[in-house]
Coordinates of C-alpha atoms in Angstrom, one line a residue:
Chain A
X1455 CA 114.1 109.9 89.6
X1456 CA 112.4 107.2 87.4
X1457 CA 109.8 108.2 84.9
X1458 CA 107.2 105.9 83.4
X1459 CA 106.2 106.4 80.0
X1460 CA 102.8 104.2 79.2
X1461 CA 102.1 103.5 75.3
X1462 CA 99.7 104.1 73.7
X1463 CA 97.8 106.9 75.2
X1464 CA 94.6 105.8 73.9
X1465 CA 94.0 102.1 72.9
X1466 CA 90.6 101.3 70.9
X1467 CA 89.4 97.3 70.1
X1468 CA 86.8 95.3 69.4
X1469 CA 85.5 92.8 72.0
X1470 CA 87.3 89.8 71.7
X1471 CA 90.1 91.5 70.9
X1472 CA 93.7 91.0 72.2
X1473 CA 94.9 94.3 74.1
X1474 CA 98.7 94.8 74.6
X1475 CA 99.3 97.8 76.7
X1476 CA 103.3 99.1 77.3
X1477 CA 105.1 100.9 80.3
X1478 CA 108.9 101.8 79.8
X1479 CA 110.9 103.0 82.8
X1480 CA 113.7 105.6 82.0
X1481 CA 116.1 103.5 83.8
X1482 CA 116.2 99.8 84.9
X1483 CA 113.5 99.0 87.8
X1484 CA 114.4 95.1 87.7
X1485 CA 110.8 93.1 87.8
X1486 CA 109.6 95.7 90.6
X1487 CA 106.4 97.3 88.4
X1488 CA 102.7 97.0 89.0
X1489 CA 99.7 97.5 87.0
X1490 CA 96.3 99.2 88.1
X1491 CA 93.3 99.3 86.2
X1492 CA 91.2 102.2 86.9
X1493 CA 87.3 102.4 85.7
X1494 CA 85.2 105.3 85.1
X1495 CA 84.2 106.7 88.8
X1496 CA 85.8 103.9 90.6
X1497 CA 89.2 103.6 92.6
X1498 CA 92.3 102.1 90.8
X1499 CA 92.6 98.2 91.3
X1500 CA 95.8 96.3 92.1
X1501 CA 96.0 94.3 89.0
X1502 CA 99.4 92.6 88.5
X1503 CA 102.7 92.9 90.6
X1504 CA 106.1 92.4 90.5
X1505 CA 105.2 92.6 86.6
X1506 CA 103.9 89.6 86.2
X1507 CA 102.3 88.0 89.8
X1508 CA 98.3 88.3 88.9
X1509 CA 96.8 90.2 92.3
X1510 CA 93.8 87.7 94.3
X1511 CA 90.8 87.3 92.1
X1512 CA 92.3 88.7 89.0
X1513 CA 90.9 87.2 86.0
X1514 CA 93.7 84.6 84.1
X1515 CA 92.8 86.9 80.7
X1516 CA 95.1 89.5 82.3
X1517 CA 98.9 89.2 82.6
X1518 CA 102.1 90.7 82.6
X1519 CA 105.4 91.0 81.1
X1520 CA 108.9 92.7 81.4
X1521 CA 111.5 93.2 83.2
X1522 CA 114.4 95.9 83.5
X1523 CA 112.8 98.9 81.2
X1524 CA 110.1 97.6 79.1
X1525 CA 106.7 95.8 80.3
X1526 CA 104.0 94.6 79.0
X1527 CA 100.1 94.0 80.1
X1528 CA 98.3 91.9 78.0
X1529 CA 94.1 91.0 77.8
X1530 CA 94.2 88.0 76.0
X1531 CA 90.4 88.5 75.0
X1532 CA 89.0 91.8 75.5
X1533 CA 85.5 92.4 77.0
X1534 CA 83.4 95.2 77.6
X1535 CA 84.1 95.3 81.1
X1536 CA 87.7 95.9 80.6
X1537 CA 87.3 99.7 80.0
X1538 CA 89.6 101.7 82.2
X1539 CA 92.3 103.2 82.2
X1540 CA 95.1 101.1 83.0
X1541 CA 98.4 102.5 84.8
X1542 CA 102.0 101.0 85.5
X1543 CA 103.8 102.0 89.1
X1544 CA 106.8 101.4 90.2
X1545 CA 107.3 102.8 93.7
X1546 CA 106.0 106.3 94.4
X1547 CA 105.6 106.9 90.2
X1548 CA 102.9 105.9 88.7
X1549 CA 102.6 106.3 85.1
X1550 CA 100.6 108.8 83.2
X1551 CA 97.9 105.9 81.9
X1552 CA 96.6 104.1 78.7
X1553 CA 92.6 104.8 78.2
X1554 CA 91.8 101.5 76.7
X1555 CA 88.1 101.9 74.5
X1556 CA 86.0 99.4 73.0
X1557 CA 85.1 100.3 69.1
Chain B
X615 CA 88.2 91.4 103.7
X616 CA 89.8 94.6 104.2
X617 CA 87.9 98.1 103.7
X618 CA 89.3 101.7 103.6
X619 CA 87.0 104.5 103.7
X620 CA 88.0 107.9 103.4
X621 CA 86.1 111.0 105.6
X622 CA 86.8 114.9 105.6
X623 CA 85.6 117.9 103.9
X624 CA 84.7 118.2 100.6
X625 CA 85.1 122.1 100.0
X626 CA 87.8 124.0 101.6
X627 CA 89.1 127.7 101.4
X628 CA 92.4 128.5 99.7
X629 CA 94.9 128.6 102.0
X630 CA 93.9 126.5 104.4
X631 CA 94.3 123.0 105.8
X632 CA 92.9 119.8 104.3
X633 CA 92.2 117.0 107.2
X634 CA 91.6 113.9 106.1
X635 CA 90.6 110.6 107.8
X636 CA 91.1 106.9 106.6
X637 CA 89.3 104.6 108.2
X638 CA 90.4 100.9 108.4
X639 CA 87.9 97.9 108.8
X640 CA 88.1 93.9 108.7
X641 CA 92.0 94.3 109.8
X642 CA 94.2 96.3 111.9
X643 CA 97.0 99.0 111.4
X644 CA 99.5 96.8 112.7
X645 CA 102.0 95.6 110.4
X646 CA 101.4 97.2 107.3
X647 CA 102.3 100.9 105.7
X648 CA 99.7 103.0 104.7
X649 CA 99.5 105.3 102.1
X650 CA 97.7 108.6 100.7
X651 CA 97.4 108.9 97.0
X652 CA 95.5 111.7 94.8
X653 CA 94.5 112.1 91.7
X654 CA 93.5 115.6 90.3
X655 CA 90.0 115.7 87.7
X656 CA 91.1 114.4 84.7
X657 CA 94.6 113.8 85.4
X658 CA 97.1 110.7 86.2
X659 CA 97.7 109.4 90.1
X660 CA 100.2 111.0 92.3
X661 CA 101.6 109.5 95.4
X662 CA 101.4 111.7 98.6
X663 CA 103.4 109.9 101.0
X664 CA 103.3 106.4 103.8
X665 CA 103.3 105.8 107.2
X666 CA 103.8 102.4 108.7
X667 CA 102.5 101.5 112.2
X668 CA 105.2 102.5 114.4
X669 CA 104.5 106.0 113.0
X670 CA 107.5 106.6 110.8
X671 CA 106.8 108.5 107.4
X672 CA 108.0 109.3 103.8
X673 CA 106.4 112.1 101.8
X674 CA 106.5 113.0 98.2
X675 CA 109.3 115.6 97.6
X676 CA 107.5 118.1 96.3
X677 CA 104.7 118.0 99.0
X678 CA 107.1 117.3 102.1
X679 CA 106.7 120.7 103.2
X680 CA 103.2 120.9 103.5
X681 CA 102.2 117.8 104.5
X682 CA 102.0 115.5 108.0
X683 CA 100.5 111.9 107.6
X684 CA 99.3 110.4 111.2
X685 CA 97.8 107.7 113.0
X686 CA 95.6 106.0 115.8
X687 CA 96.1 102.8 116.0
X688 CA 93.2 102.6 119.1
X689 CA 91.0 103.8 116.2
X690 CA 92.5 102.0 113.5
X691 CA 92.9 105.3 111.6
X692 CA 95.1 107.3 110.2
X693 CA 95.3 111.1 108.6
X694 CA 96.9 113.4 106.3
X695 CA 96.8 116.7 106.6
X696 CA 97.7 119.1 103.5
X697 CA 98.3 122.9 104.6
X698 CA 98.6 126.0 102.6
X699 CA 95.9 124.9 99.9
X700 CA 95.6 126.2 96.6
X701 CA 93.4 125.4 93.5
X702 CA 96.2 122.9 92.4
X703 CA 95.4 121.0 95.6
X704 CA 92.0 120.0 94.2
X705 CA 91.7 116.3 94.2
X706 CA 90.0 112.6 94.5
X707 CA 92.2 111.7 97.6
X708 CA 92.4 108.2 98.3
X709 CA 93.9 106.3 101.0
X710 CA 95.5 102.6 100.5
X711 CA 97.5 100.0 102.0
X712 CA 101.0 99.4 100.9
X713 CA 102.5 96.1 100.6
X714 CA 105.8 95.7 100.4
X715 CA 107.4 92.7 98.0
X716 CA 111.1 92.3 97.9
X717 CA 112.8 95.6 97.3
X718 CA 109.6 97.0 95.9
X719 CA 105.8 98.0 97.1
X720 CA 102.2 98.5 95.5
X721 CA 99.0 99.2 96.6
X722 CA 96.5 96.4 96.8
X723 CA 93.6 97.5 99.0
X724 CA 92.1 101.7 98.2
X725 CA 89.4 103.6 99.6
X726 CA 86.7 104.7 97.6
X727 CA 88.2 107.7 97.3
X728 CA 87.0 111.6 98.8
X729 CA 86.8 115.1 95.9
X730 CA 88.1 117.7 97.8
X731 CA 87.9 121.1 96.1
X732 CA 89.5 124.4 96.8
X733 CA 88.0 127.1 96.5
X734 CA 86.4 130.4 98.0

């Protein structure tokens, strides 16, 4: 069975801020990962796909990276609204999540 | 625009069954999988299982025993239902849609989500 490791648990910038956020599968998954951002109270929300195919009416400021193990979400510009906890999937594992905070 | 909503109990006893209803709105069941997803307070996201629209299902391993997923398609619905509850069971249950891509699938439309706690 795959696991997902997400790095770093805990990710804290300033506004304006660039945001790089990492998922590692334990064994190649090809391009197949998605990304969900999840904010306080709220459902998760399908951000990126097939690791780097932005989801309808996702901002440009997010995107997506990767392929085999290692992947990659990046906010180009970070804004108050962006905290959430972000996690990677890939099938039926989701990842255990990187709290992103802004200082 | 598609909406899920999620119904059922909030509170049940240990030991019992959890029913759960998804209810779908601005589209229909047909063609699409649908899945149940939970996420325990303060904890990660675990997948539950998937049913497409003919009916047929895949569970999680570790929950296959316990667990049936259903649907109506004259009520646009569909249902899991969890027996045997324990503590561990307690849960924001959601329900989603899964959409397949190539060899792989996500989730791009969830409910709201429902807390179900177990408890006496």
């Amino acid at each position: 069975e795959i696991v997902l490791t997400q790095s770093p648990a805990t990710l804290s910038l300033s506004p304006g801020e660039r945001a790089t956020l990492s998922c590692r599968a334990s064994q190649s998954v090809s391009s197949y990962l998605a990304w969900y951002q999840q904010k306080p109270g709220q459902a998760p929300r399908l951000l990126i796909y097939d690791a780097s195919k932005r989801a309808t009416g996702i901002s440009p400021r997010f995107s997506g990276s990767g392929s085999g193990t290692d992947f990659t979400l990046t906010v180009s510009s970070l804004e108050p609204e962006d905290i959430a906890v972000y996690y990677c999937q890939q099938r039926g594992i989701f990842g255990p999540g990187t709290q992103v905070e802004i200082k | 625009q598609m909406q899920l909503q999620e119904s059922g109990p909030g509170l049940v006893k240990p030991s019992e069954t959890l029913s759960l209803t998804c209810s779908i709105s601005g589209d229909t069941l047909h063609s699409y999988y649908w899945s149940w997803i939970r996420q325990p307070p303060g904890k990660g996201l675990e997948w539950i299982g998937y049913i497409y629209y003919t009916g047929s299902t895949v569970y999680n391993p570790s929950l296959k025993s316990r667990i049936t997923i259903s649907l109506d398609t004259s009520k646009n619905q569909f249902f899991l239902h969890l027996t045997s509850l324990t503590a561990a069971d307690s849960a924001v249950y959601y329900c989603a849609k899964r959409q397949v891509f190539l060899q792989d699938y996500h989730f791009d439309y969830w409910g709201q989500g429902i807390r179900v706690t177990v408890s006496s």
